[in-house]
Coordinates of C-alpha atoms in Angstrom, one line a residue:
Chain N
M1 CA 17.2 -63.7 -101.2
D2 CA 14.9 -60.8 -101.9
Y3 CA 14.3 -62.1 -105.4
L4 CA 13.0 -65.4 -103.9
Y5 CA 10.5 -63.4 -101.8
L6 CA 9.4 -61.7 -105.0
L7 CA 9.0 -65.0 -106.7
A8 CA 7.0 -66.4 -103.8
T9 CA 4.7 -63.3 -103.8
L10 CA 4.1 -63.7 -107.6
L11 CA 3.3 -67.4 -107.1
F12 CA 0.7 -66.4 -104.4
V13 CA -1.0 -64.0 -106.8
V14 CA -1.1 -66.7 -109.6
G15 CA -2.3 -69.2 -107.0
I16 CA -5.2 -67.1 -105.8
K17 CA -6.2 -66.3 -109.4
N18 CA -6.3 -69.9 -110.3
L19 CA -8.4 -70.8 -107.2
T20 CA -11.3 -68.8 -108.6
S21 CA -12.1 -71.2 -111.5
V22 CA -13.2 -74.8 -111.3
K23 CA -10.8 -75.9 -114.0
T24 CA -7.7 -74.5 -112.4
C25 CA -8.5 -74.5 -108.7
Q26 CA -6.5 -77.6 -107.8
R27 CA -3.4 -76.2 -109.6
G28 CA -4.0 -72.9 -107.9
N29 CA -3.8 -74.4 -104.5
K30 CA -0.7 -76.3 -105.4
I31 CA 1.0 -73.1 -106.7
S32 CA 0.1 -71.4 -103.5
E33 CA 1.5 -74.3 -101.4
I34 CA 4.8 -74.1 -103.4
A35 CA 4.9 -70.3 -102.8
M36 CA 4.5 -70.9 -99.0
L37 CA 7.2 -73.5 -99.0
L38 CA 9.5 -71.1 -100.9
A39 CA 8.8 -68.3 -98.5
V40 CA 9.5 -70.4 -95.5
V41 CA 12.7 -71.8 -96.9
T42 CA 13.9 -68.4 -97.9
V43 CA 13.3 -66.8 -94.5
L44 CA 15.0 -69.8 -92.8
A45 CA 18.1 -69.3 -95.1
A46 CA 18.1 -65.5 -94.5
T47 CA 17.7 -65.5 -90.8
G48 CA 20.7 -66.0 -88.6
N49 CA 20.9 -66.9 -84.9
I50 CA 17.6 -68.7 -84.9
S51 CA 16.1 -69.8 -81.6
W52 CA 16.1 -73.5 -82.6
W53 CA 13.8 -74.7 -79.8
A54 CA 11.2 -72.1 -80.7
L55 CA 11.4 -72.9 -84.4
I56 CA 11.5 -76.7 -84.3
G57 CA 9.1 -76.9 -81.4
G58 CA 6.7 -74.6 -83.1
L59 CA 6.9 -76.4 -86.4
L60 CA 6.4 -79.8 -84.8
V61 CA 3.5 -78.8 -82.5
G62 CA 1.8 -76.7 -85.2
G63 CA 2.4 -79.2 -88.0
G64 CA 1.2 -82.1 -85.8
V65 CA -2.0 -80.3 -84.8
G66 CA -2.5 -79.0 -88.4
V67 CA -2.3 -82.5 -89.9
W68 CA -4.4 -84.0 -87.1
V69 CA -7.3 -81.6 -87.5
A70 CA -7.1 -81.7 -91.3
V71 CA -7.3 -85.5 -91.4
K72 CA -9.8 -85.9 -88.5
T73 CA -12.3 -83.2 -89.3
P74 CA -15.3 -84.7 -91.1
T75 CA -16.5 -82.8 -94.2
T76 CA -19.6 -81.7 -92.4
Q77 CA -17.5 -79.7 -89.9
M78 CA -15.2 -78.0 -92.4
P79 CA -16.7 -74.5 -92.0
E80 CA -16.0 -74.6 -88.3
M81 CA -12.5 -75.8 -89.0
V82 CA -11.8 -72.9 -91.4
A83 CA -13.0 -70.5 -88.7
A84 CA -10.7 -72.1 -86.1
L85 CA -7.7 -72.1 -88.3
N86 CA -8.3 -68.5 -89.2
G87 CA -8.4 -67.5 -85.6
L88 CA -5.0 -69.1 -85.0
G89 CA -3.6 -67.2 -88.0
G90 CA -4.7 -63.9 -86.4
A91 CA -3.2 -64.9 -83.1
A92 CA 0.1 -65.7 -84.8
S93 CA 0.3 -62.2 -86.2
A94 CA -0.4 -60.7 -82.8
F95 CA 2.3 -62.8 -81.2
V96 CA 4.8 -61.7 -83.9
A97 CA 4.1 -58.0 -83.0
L98 CA 4.4 -58.7 -79.3
A99 CA 7.7 -60.5 -79.7
A100 CA 8.9 -57.7 -82.0
I101 CA 8.3 -55.1 -79.3
L102 CA 10.5 -57.1 -76.9
E103 CA 13.2 -57.5 -79.4
H104 CA 13.6 -54.1 -81.0
P105 CA 17.0 -52.8 -80.1
V106 CA 15.7 -49.3 -79.5
M107 CA 13.4 -50.6 -76.8
H108 CA 16.3 -51.8 -74.8
Q109 CA 17.6 -48.2 -74.3
A110 CA 16.5 -46.2 -71.4
D111 CA 13.8 -43.6 -71.9
K112 CA 12.9 -44.8 -75.4
C113 CA 9.4 -45.6 -76.4
L114 CA 7.8 -47.4 -79.4
A115 CA 7.4 -44.1 -81.2
D116 CA 11.2 -43.9 -81.3
T117 CA 11.4 -46.9 -83.6
G118 CA 9.8 -45.0 -86.4
L119 CA 6.2 -43.8 -86.9
V120 CA 5.0 -46.5 -89.2
N121 CA 6.4 -49.3 -87.0
A122 CA 5.0 -47.7 -83.9
I123 CA 1.5 -47.4 -85.3
S124 CA 1.5 -50.9 -86.9
T125 CA 2.3 -52.6 -83.6
P126 CA -1.0 -51.9 -81.8
I127 CA -2.9 -52.3 -85.1
T128 CA -1.4 -55.8 -85.5
I129 CA -2.2 -56.8 -81.9
L130 CA -5.8 -55.4 -82.2
I131 CA -6.7 -57.0 -85.6
G132 CA -4.9 -60.3 -84.7
L133 CA -6.6 -60.8 -81.4
V134 CA -10.1 -59.6 -82.6
T135 CA -9.7 -62.2 -85.3
L136 CA -8.7 -64.8 -82.7
T137 CA -11.7 -64.5 -80.4
G138 CA -14.2 -63.5 -83.2
S139 CA -13.2 -66.7 -85.1
F140 CA -13.7 -68.9 -82.1
I141 CA -17.1 -67.4 -81.4
A142 CA -18.0 -68.1 -85.1
F143 CA -16.6 -71.6 -84.6
F144 CA -19.0 -72.3 -81.7
K145 CA -21.9 -70.7 -83.5
L146 CA -21.3 -72.8 -86.6
G147 CA -21.4 -75.8 -84.3
G148 CA -24.9 -74.8 -83.4
K149 CA -24.2 -73.3 -80.0
K150 CA -26.5 -70.4 -79.2
L151 CA -24.4 -67.5 -77.8
S152 CA -26.1 -64.2 -77.4
H153 CA -24.8 -60.8 -76.5
P154 CA -25.5 -59.9 -72.8
L155 CA -26.6 -56.4 -73.8
K156 CA -29.3 -55.2 -76.2
G157 CA -29.9 -52.1 -78.2
T158 CA -28.3 -48.8 -77.2
A159 CA -26.5 -50.3 -74.2
R160 CA -24.7 -52.6 -76.5
H161 CA -23.5 -49.7 -78.7
Y162 CA -22.3 -47.8 -75.6
L163 CA -20.4 -50.8 -74.5
H164 CA -18.7 -51.3 -77.9
A165 CA -18.0 -47.6 -78.1
A166 CA -16.4 -47.7 -74.6
I167 CA -14.2 -50.6 -75.6
A168 CA -13.2 -48.8 -78.8
V169 CA -12.2 -45.7 -76.8
G170 CA -10.3 -47.9 -74.4
I171 CA -8.4 -49.5 -77.3
I172 CA -7.5 -46.2 -78.9
G173 CA -6.3 -44.9 -75.5
C174 CA -4.2 -48.0 -74.8
S175 CA -2.7 -48.0 -78.3
Y176 CA -1.6 -44.4 -77.7
W177 CA -0.2 -45.3 -74.3
Q178 CA 1.6 -48.3 -75.7
V179 CA 3.3 -46.1 -78.4
I180 CA 4.5 -43.4 -76.0
A181 CA 5.2 -45.4 -72.8
T182 CA 8.9 -45.0 -71.9
S183 CA 8.9 -47.2 -68.8
A184 CA 8.9 -51.0 -69.0
A185 CA 6.0 -51.1 -66.5
G186 CA 3.9 -48.6 -68.5
L187 CA 4.5 -50.4 -71.8
T188 CA 3.7 -53.8 -70.3
T189 CA 0.4 -52.5 -68.7
A190 CA -0.6 -50.8 -71.9
T191 CA 0.1 -53.9 -74.0
I192 CA -1.8 -56.2 -71.6
L193 CA -4.8 -53.9 -71.4
L194 CA -4.8 -53.5 -75.2
S195 CA -4.7 -57.2 -75.7
V196 CA -7.5 -57.9 -73.2
L197 CA -9.7 -55.3 -74.8
A198 CA -9.1 -56.6 -78.3
L199 CA -9.9 -60.1 -77.2
V200 CA -13.1 -58.9 -75.6
L201 CA -14.1 -56.8 -78.6
G202 CA -13.7 -59.9 -80.9
V203 CA -16.2 -61.8 -78.7
F204 CA -18.7 -59.0 -78.5
L205 CA -18.6 -58.1 -82.3
V206 CA -19.4 -61.6 -83.4
M207 CA -21.8 -62.6 -80.6
P208 CA -24.9 -60.7 -81.8
I209 CA -24.6 -62.0 -85.4
G210 CA -26.9 -64.8 -86.2
G211 CA -25.7 -68.3 -87.0
A212 CA -27.0 -68.1 -90.6
D213 CA -24.6 -65.2 -91.3
M214 CA -21.6 -67.0 -89.9
P215 CA -20.2 -67.9 -93.3
V216 CA -20.0 -64.2 -94.2
V217 CA -18.4 -63.4 -90.8
V218 CA -15.8 -66.1 -91.3
S219 CA -15.0 -64.8 -94.7
L220 CA -14.6 -61.3 -93.3
L221 CA -12.5 -62.5 -90.4
N222 CA -10.3 -64.3 -93.0
S223 CA -9.8 -60.9 -94.6
Y224 CA -8.9 -59.5 -91.2
S225 CA -6.3 -62.1 -90.5
G226 CA -4.7 -61.2 -93.9
M227 CA -4.7 -57.5 -92.8
A228 CA -3.1 -58.5 -89.4
G229 CA -0.4 -60.3 -91.4
S230 CA 0.1 -57.3 -93.5
A231 CA 0.4 -55.0 -90.5
S232 CA 2.9 -57.4 -88.8
G233 CA 4.9 -57.0 -92.0
F234 CA 5.2 -53.3 -91.3
V235 CA 6.2 -54.1 -87.7
I236 CA 9.1 -56.3 -88.6
G237 CA 9.8 -54.6 -92.0
N238 CA 9.2 -57.4 -94.3
P239 CA 7.6 -56.3 -97.6
M240 CA 6.5 -59.8 -98.6
L241 CA 4.4 -60.1 -95.5
V242 CA 2.9 -56.7 -96.3
V243 CA 2.0 -57.6 -99.8
V244 CA 0.7 -61.1 -99.3
G245 CA -1.3 -60.1 -96.2
A246 CA -2.8 -57.2 -98.2
L247 CA -3.8 -59.5 -101.0
V248 CA -5.6 -61.9 -98.7
G249 CA -7.1 -58.9 -96.9
T250 CA -8.7 -57.2 -99.9
S251 CA -9.5 -60.3 -101.9
G252 CA -11.2 -61.5 -98.7
I253 CA -13.4 -58.4 -98.7
I254 CA -14.4 -59.1 -102.3
L255 CA -15.2 -62.7 -101.5
T256 CA -17.3 -61.6 -98.5
Q257 CA -19.2 -59.3 -100.8
I258 CA -19.8 -62.0 -103.4
M259 CA -21.1 -64.2 -100.6
C260 CA -23.4 -61.5 -99.2
K261 CA -24.8 -61.0 -102.7
A262 CA -25.6 -64.7 -103.0
M263 CA -27.6 -64.4 -99.8
N264 CA -29.1 -61.1 -101.0
R265 CA -27.8 -59.3 -97.9
S266 CA -25.6 -56.3 -97.5
L267 CA -22.5 -56.5 -95.5
G268 CA -23.6 -53.7 -93.2
N269 CA -26.9 -55.6 -92.6
V270 CA -25.0 -58.7 -91.6
L271 CA -22.7 -56.9 -89.2
L272 CA -25.4 -54.9 -87.5
G273 CA -27.2 -58.2 -87.1
G274 CA -30.5 -57.6 -89.0
M275 CA -32.0 -61.0 -88.8
G276 CA -29.1 -62.0 -86.7
E277 CA -30.8 -61.5 -83.4
E278 CA -31.7 -65.2 -83.3
S279 CA -35.1 -64.3 -82.3
V280 CA -37.7 -66.9 -83.1
A281 CA -40.9 -65.5 -84.5
K282 CA -43.9 -66.1 -82.3
D283 CA -45.9 -68.0 -84.9
A284 CA -42.8 -70.0 -86.0
K285 CA -44.2 -73.2 -84.7
D286 CA -47.9 -72.7 -85.5
Y287 CA -48.7 -74.9 -88.3
K288 CA -52.1 -76.0 -89.6
S289 CA -52.9 -78.7 -92.1
I290 CA -49.6 -80.5 -92.0
K291 CA -49.5 -83.8 -93.9
S292 CA -47.0 -86.3 -92.7
T293 CA -46.0 -89.5 -94.5
T294 CA -43.6 -92.4 -94.3
P295 CA -40.6 -93.5 -96.3
E296 CA -42.7 -96.4 -97.6
E297 CA -45.3 -94.0 -99.2
V298 CA -42.5 -91.8 -100.6
A299 CA -41.0 -94.8 -102.3
M300 CA -44.4 -95.5 -104.0
L301 CA -44.5 -91.9 -105.1
L302 CA -41.0 -92.2 -106.5
D303 CA -41.9 -95.3 -108.3
G304 CA -44.1 -93.3 -110.7
A305 CA -41.8 -90.3 -110.9
A306 CA -39.9 -89.5 -114.1
S307 CA -38.2 -86.4 -112.8
V308 CA -36.8 -86.1 -109.2
I309 CA -34.9 -83.2 -107.7
M310 CA -33.1 -83.6 -104.4
V311 CA -32.6 -80.4 -102.3
P312 CA -29.9 -81.0 -99.7
G313 CA -29.4 -78.8 -96.6
Y314 CA -27.4 -78.8 -93.4
G315 CA -29.6 -81.5 -92.0
L316 CA -28.1 -83.9 -94.5
A317 CA -24.6 -83.0 -93.3
V318 CA -25.6 -83.4 -89.7
A319 CA -27.1 -86.8 -90.3
Q320 CA -24.1 -87.9 -92.4
A321 CA -26.6 -89.0 -95.0
Q322 CA -24.6 -87.9 -98.1
H323 CA -23.9 -91.5 -99.1
T324 CA -27.4 -92.6 -98.6
I325 CA -28.8 -89.8 -100.7
R326 CA -26.4 -90.7 -103.5
E327 CA -27.5 -94.4 -103.2
L328 CA -31.2 -93.4 -103.5
G329 CA -30.3 -91.2 -106.5
E330 CA -28.5 -94.0 -108.2
L331 CA -31.4 -96.4 -107.6
L332 CA -33.8 -94.0 -109.1
I333 CA -31.6 -93.3 -112.2
K334 CA -31.4 -97.1 -112.7
R335 CA -35.2 -97.1 -112.7
G336 CA -35.2 -94.5 -115.5
A337 CA -35.8 -91.3 -113.6
N338 CA -34.0 -88.1 -114.2
V339 CA -32.4 -87.3 -110.9
R340 CA -30.7 -84.0 -110.1
Y341 CA -29.5 -82.2 -107.0
A342 CA -30.5 -78.5 -106.6
I343 CA -27.8 -76.6 -104.7
H344 CA -28.7 -73.3 -103.2
P345 CA -25.7 -71.0 -103.0
V346 CA -25.8 -70.9 -99.2
A347 CA -27.2 -74.3 -98.4
G348 CA -25.4 -75.8 -95.5
R349 CA -23.2 -73.8 -93.2
M350 CA -21.1 -72.2 -95.9
P351 CA -21.4 -71.4 -99.6
G352 CA -20.3 -74.5 -101.6
H353 CA -20.6 -76.7 -98.5
M354 CA -23.1 -79.0 -100.2
N355 CA -21.1 -79.3 -103.4
V356 CA -18.1 -80.4 -101.3
L357 CA -20.1 -82.9 -99.3
L358 CA -21.9 -84.5 -102.3
A359 CA -18.8 -84.5 -104.5
E360 CA -17.0 -86.4 -101.7
S361 CA -19.7 -89.0 -101.6
D362 CA -19.2 -89.5 -105.4
V363 CA -22.3 -87.8 -106.7
P364 CA -21.4 -87.0 -110.3
Y365 CA -20.6 -83.4 -110.9
D366 CA -23.1 -83.0 -113.7
Q367 CA -26.0 -84.0 -111.4
L368 CA -25.3 -80.9 -109.2
W369 CA -27.3 -78.0 -110.4
E370 CA -27.0 -74.4 -109.2
M371 CA -30.1 -72.6 -108.2
D372 CA -30.3 -70.2 -111.2
R373 CA -30.0 -73.1 -113.7
I374 CA -32.6 -75.4 -112.1
N375 CA -35.2 -73.0 -110.7
S376 CA -37.3 -72.9 -113.9
D377 CA -37.4 -76.7 -114.0
F378 CA -39.2 -77.3 -110.8
K379 CA -42.6 -76.9 -112.5
N380 CA -41.8 -79.9 -114.7
T381 CA -40.7 -82.0 -111.8
D382 CA -42.7 -84.9 -110.3
V383 CA -41.1 -85.2 -106.8
V384 CA -38.8 -82.9 -104.9
I385 CA -37.1 -84.3 -101.9
I386 CA -35.9 -81.7 -99.4
V387 CA -33.4 -83.1 -97.0
G388 CA -32.7 -81.0 -93.9
A389 CA -33.1 -77.7 -95.7
N390 CA -35.5 -75.0 -94.5
D391 CA -34.9 -71.3 -95.1
V392 CA -33.5 -71.8 -98.6
V393 CA -36.9 -73.2 -99.8
N394 CA -39.1 -70.8 -97.7
P395 CA -41.6 -69.1 -100.0
A396 CA -41.9 -66.3 -97.4
A397 CA -38.8 -64.9 -99.1
R398 CA -41.0 -63.9 -102.0
E399 CA -43.0 -61.5 -99.9
A400 CA -42.2 -57.9 -99.7
T401 CA -41.4 -57.8 -96.0
G402 CA -40.1 -60.2 -93.4
P403 CA -36.7 -61.3 -92.1
I404 CA -35.7 -63.2 -95.3
A405 CA -37.6 -61.1 -97.8
G406 CA -35.8 -60.9 -101.1
M407 CA -33.5 -63.8 -100.4
P408 CA -33.3 -65.9 -103.6
I409 CA -34.9 -69.3 -102.9
L410 CA -35.3 -72.6 -104.7
D411 CA -38.8 -72.7 -106.2
V412 CA -39.6 -76.2 -104.9
D413 CA -43.3 -75.4 -104.4
H414 CA -43.8 -75.3 -108.2
A415 CA -43.1 -79.1 -108.3
R416 CA -46.0 -81.6 -108.3
T417 CA -45.1 -83.1 -105.0
V418 CA -42.7 -81.8 -102.4
V419 CA -41.4 -84.2 -99.7
V420 CA -39.7 -82.6 -96.8
I421 CA -37.4 -84.8 -94.6
K422 CA -37.0 -83.0 -91.3
R423 CA -36.8 -84.1 -87.8
S424 CA -39.4 -81.6 -86.5
L425 CA -41.3 -78.5 -87.4
A426 CA -38.6 -76.4 -85.7
P427 CA -37.7 -73.3 -87.6
G428 CA -34.4 -72.9 -89.5
Y429 CA -31.7 -70.4 -88.8
A430 CA -33.8 -67.5 -89.7
G431 CA -36.2 -68.4 -86.9
I432 CA -39.4 -68.0 -88.9
K433 CA -42.3 -70.1 -90.1
N434 CA -42.1 -71.9 -93.4
P435 CA -45.5 -71.7 -95.2
L436 CA -44.3 -74.4 -97.6
F437 CA -45.0 -77.1 -95.1
E438 CA -48.7 -76.1 -95.1
R439 CA -49.1 -76.3 -98.9
D440 CA -51.3 -79.0 -100.4
N441 CA -48.5 -80.5 -102.4
C442 CA -46.2 -80.8 -99.5
L443 CA -45.6 -84.0 -97.5
M444 CA -43.5 -84.2 -94.3
V445 CA -41.4 -87.1 -93.2
F446 CA -40.5 -86.5 -89.6
L447 CA -37.3 -88.5 -89.3
D448 CA -33.6 -88.1 -89.1
A449 CA -32.3 -87.6 -92.7
K450 CA -30.3 -90.8 -92.8
E451 CA -33.0 -93.0 -91.3
A452 CA -35.6 -91.6 -93.8
L453 CA -33.3 -92.0 -96.8
E454 CA -32.3 -95.5 -95.8
G455 CA -36.0 -96.3 -95.5
M456 CA -36.6 -95.0 -99.0
V457 CA -33.7 -96.9 -100.4
K458 CA -35.0 -100.1 -98.9
E459 CA -38.5 -99.6 -100.1
V460 CA -37.5 -98.6 -103.6
K461 CA -35.4 -101.8 -103.8
E462 CA -38.5 -103.8 -102.7
L463 CA -40.4 -102.2 -105.6
G464 CA -37.8 -103.5 -108.0
K465 CA -38.5 -107.1 -107.2
Chain C
M1 CA 12.5 -42.5 -101.5
D2 CA 12.3 -43.4 -97.8
P3 CA 12.2 -47.3 -97.6
I4 CA 9.2 -47.2 -95.3
F5 CA 7.3 -45.1 -97.8
L6 CA 8.2 -47.6 -100.4
T7 CA 6.6 -50.3 -98.3
I8 CA 3.4 -48.3 -97.9
F9 CA 3.5 -47.8 -101.7
V10 CA 3.7 -51.5 -102.2
F11 CA 0.9 -52.1 -99.6
V12 CA -1.5 -49.8 -101.4
I13 CA -0.8 -51.4 -104.8
A14 CA -1.1 -54.9 -103.4
S15 CA -4.4 -54.0 -101.8
L16 CA -5.8 -52.7 -105.1
L17 CA -4.5 -55.9 -106.8
G18 CA -6.4 -57.9 -104.2
F19 CA -9.6 -56.1 -105.0
E20 CA -9.2 -56.8 -108.7
L21 CA -7.9 -60.4 -108.4
I22 CA -11.3 -61.9 -107.6
N23 CA -14.3 -60.9 -109.6
K24 CA -16.3 -63.9 -110.5
V25 CA -16.2 -67.0 -108.4
P26 CA -18.7 -69.8 -108.9
P27 CA -20.5 -70.6 -105.6
T28 CA -19.0 -74.1 -105.7
L29 CA -15.6 -72.5 -105.0
H30 CA -16.6 -70.1 -102.3
T31 CA -15.6 -72.4 -99.5
P32 CA -12.4 -73.8 -101.0
L33 CA -11.3 -70.2 -102.0
M34 CA -12.0 -69.0 -98.4
S35 CA -10.1 -72.0 -97.0
G36 CA -7.2 -71.6 -99.5
S37 CA -6.8 -67.9 -98.8
N38 CA -7.0 -68.6 -95.2
A39 CA -4.0 -70.9 -95.6
I40 CA -2.2 -68.1 -97.4
S41 CA -2.9 -65.7 -94.5
G42 CA -0.6 -68.1 -92.5
I43 CA 2.2 -66.3 -94.4
T44 CA 2.7 -64.6 -91.0
I45 CA 4.8 -67.7 -90.3
V46 CA 7.6 -65.8 -92.1
G47 CA 7.3 -63.0 -89.5
A48 CA 7.2 -65.6 -86.8
I49 CA 10.4 -67.2 -87.9
I50 CA 12.1 -63.7 -88.2
V51 CA 11.3 -62.9 -84.6
A52 CA 12.4 -66.3 -83.4
T53 CA 16.0 -65.2 -82.7
A54 CA 18.1 -66.7 -80.0
S55 CA 19.2 -63.2 -79.0
G56 CA 15.7 -62.3 -77.8
G57 CA 14.9 -62.9 -74.1
I58 CA 13.1 -66.0 -73.0
F59 CA 9.8 -64.3 -73.0
A60 CA 10.3 -63.1 -76.6
Q61 CA 11.3 -66.6 -77.6
I62 CA 8.1 -68.1 -76.0
L63 CA 6.0 -65.6 -78.0
A64 CA 7.9 -66.6 -81.1
F65 CA 7.3 -70.2 -80.4
L66 CA 3.5 -69.6 -80.0
A67 CA 3.5 -67.5 -83.2
I68 CA 5.3 -70.3 -85.2
A69 CA 3.0 -73.0 -83.7
C70 CA -0.2 -71.1 -84.5
A71 CA 0.9 -70.0 -88.0
T72 CA 1.9 -73.6 -88.8
V73 CA -1.4 -75.0 -87.8
N74 CA -3.0 -72.4 -90.0
V75 CA -0.8 -73.2 -93.0
V76 CA -0.7 -77.0 -92.7
G77 CA -4.3 -77.4 -91.7
G78 CA -5.5 -74.9 -94.2
Y79 CA -3.7 -76.3 -97.2
M80 CA -4.6 -79.9 -96.4
V81 CA -8.3 -79.1 -95.9
T82 CA -8.4 -77.1 -99.2
D83 CA -6.7 -80.0 -101.1
R84 CA -9.2 -82.4 -99.6
M85 CA -12.1 -80.3 -100.7
L86 CA -10.7 -79.7 -104.2
G87 CA -9.7 -83.3 -104.5
S88 CA -13.4 -84.4 -104.1
F89 CA -14.3 -82.2 -107.1
K90 CA -11.5 -83.5 -109.2
K91 CA -12.6 -87.1 -109.0
K92 CA -15.9 -86.3 -110.5
G93 CA -14.9 -83.3 -112.6
K94 CA -13.6 -85.0 -115.7

């Protein structure tokens, strides 16, 4: 049996490796699915005296909910969904540790405490509960923030740090108490207190971080849930859990760093909530000399354009306009224009979000251009159409100071004409003004993305007649 | 060697492997990779099944049930969503 665990572990490693390249990613996911199936079958075969109602009930309920959310969730809400799934994974590890305390034979003897089950096991138990439950509530706060809910921390500045420090001290105290408690009442109280404090900590840690940084937070929490799994492996003495959890844990940290780099932010900066305060700059809505236009006029502009670049952002996803933008692109290509899509690494709510969305609506892969490849081409472009993106095209990022200073942006302002489809002049996630909108070559279309694009499609078709 | 030390040993090596496993990932794959490794963190389902023994008290069994249910949502949902994302690439890929 142990050899099957080893095989499953190796397959997980190969699977993750394959997931990091476009050519092999599908195979990678399949390999990791097979590894998971193998692991589950192996543990079922190895475990005797199974509580059948818990097993079958859990698999049916969990499987049903899993399939339901996977099928029902629209592509636009996938980031939220990854966050929610991740939270449940963390919770599962915490439940494993809690059940393991109740079941350990040593714990059924009088005057024995968790420490008597072995040092590593004893320490791993509160660690699993802590990381698992922090992941649970932290992920759900991230889930709501990704959904656009504004949740802010009740305390500011130093008071917040004191509160977090107090919670941390409480957690360490309860963990110690849990490990040394010899009475059932003491153990129960310590465990409940520890669980509550961990749940509260998860909420408070994620709350002050701004919505724009949520992808990084979700990635970090993903790493945590791997660590929780690894710690639960120590609790129940299963090396495969230890290894696979550690793999997800540390590779998750690397992925988090890669994502931070794409946004030109440091992890510490994100966690301390640099721009994350969700404060909106005072002048964020003060705009002078804005030129607004209609889809009809944009269509005329497009009529004479040889080169067009579309810049999709989260607004496209919200309006469910991914099919309409593809339709407009196809129309323009038929009319002889060169049409490309410029994808900022963090456009949308999660890196790669736009790629997934556009690929799903059948935009050919070779029309999707990454920022570094397309940035020098903007100066030779007739029309840039920005759909529901804001911060990723904000020239304020080129300045030396400011909340988004240094963030790599798409150089859309170098194009001859920039058309911005946006419902209002409201600031983006960073909560700052976008000077692009005041430029001479910038035209605003104040409409819902889908409505505006549908209008353009209709007008461009009219031109064809 | 003490078996528990052996486990710690393996933990350290696995952690290092995790650090080395991912070095370059195209931005396109950030979300699928996150979602795929999120599904893998559902491996805790193995732990959940191990603690689901009939010899445990009713309370332990309820906890085991919750653990299995949560982990299964994580595994099934995670893999299906990842497949869905990657599937949309494949169509256009080649």
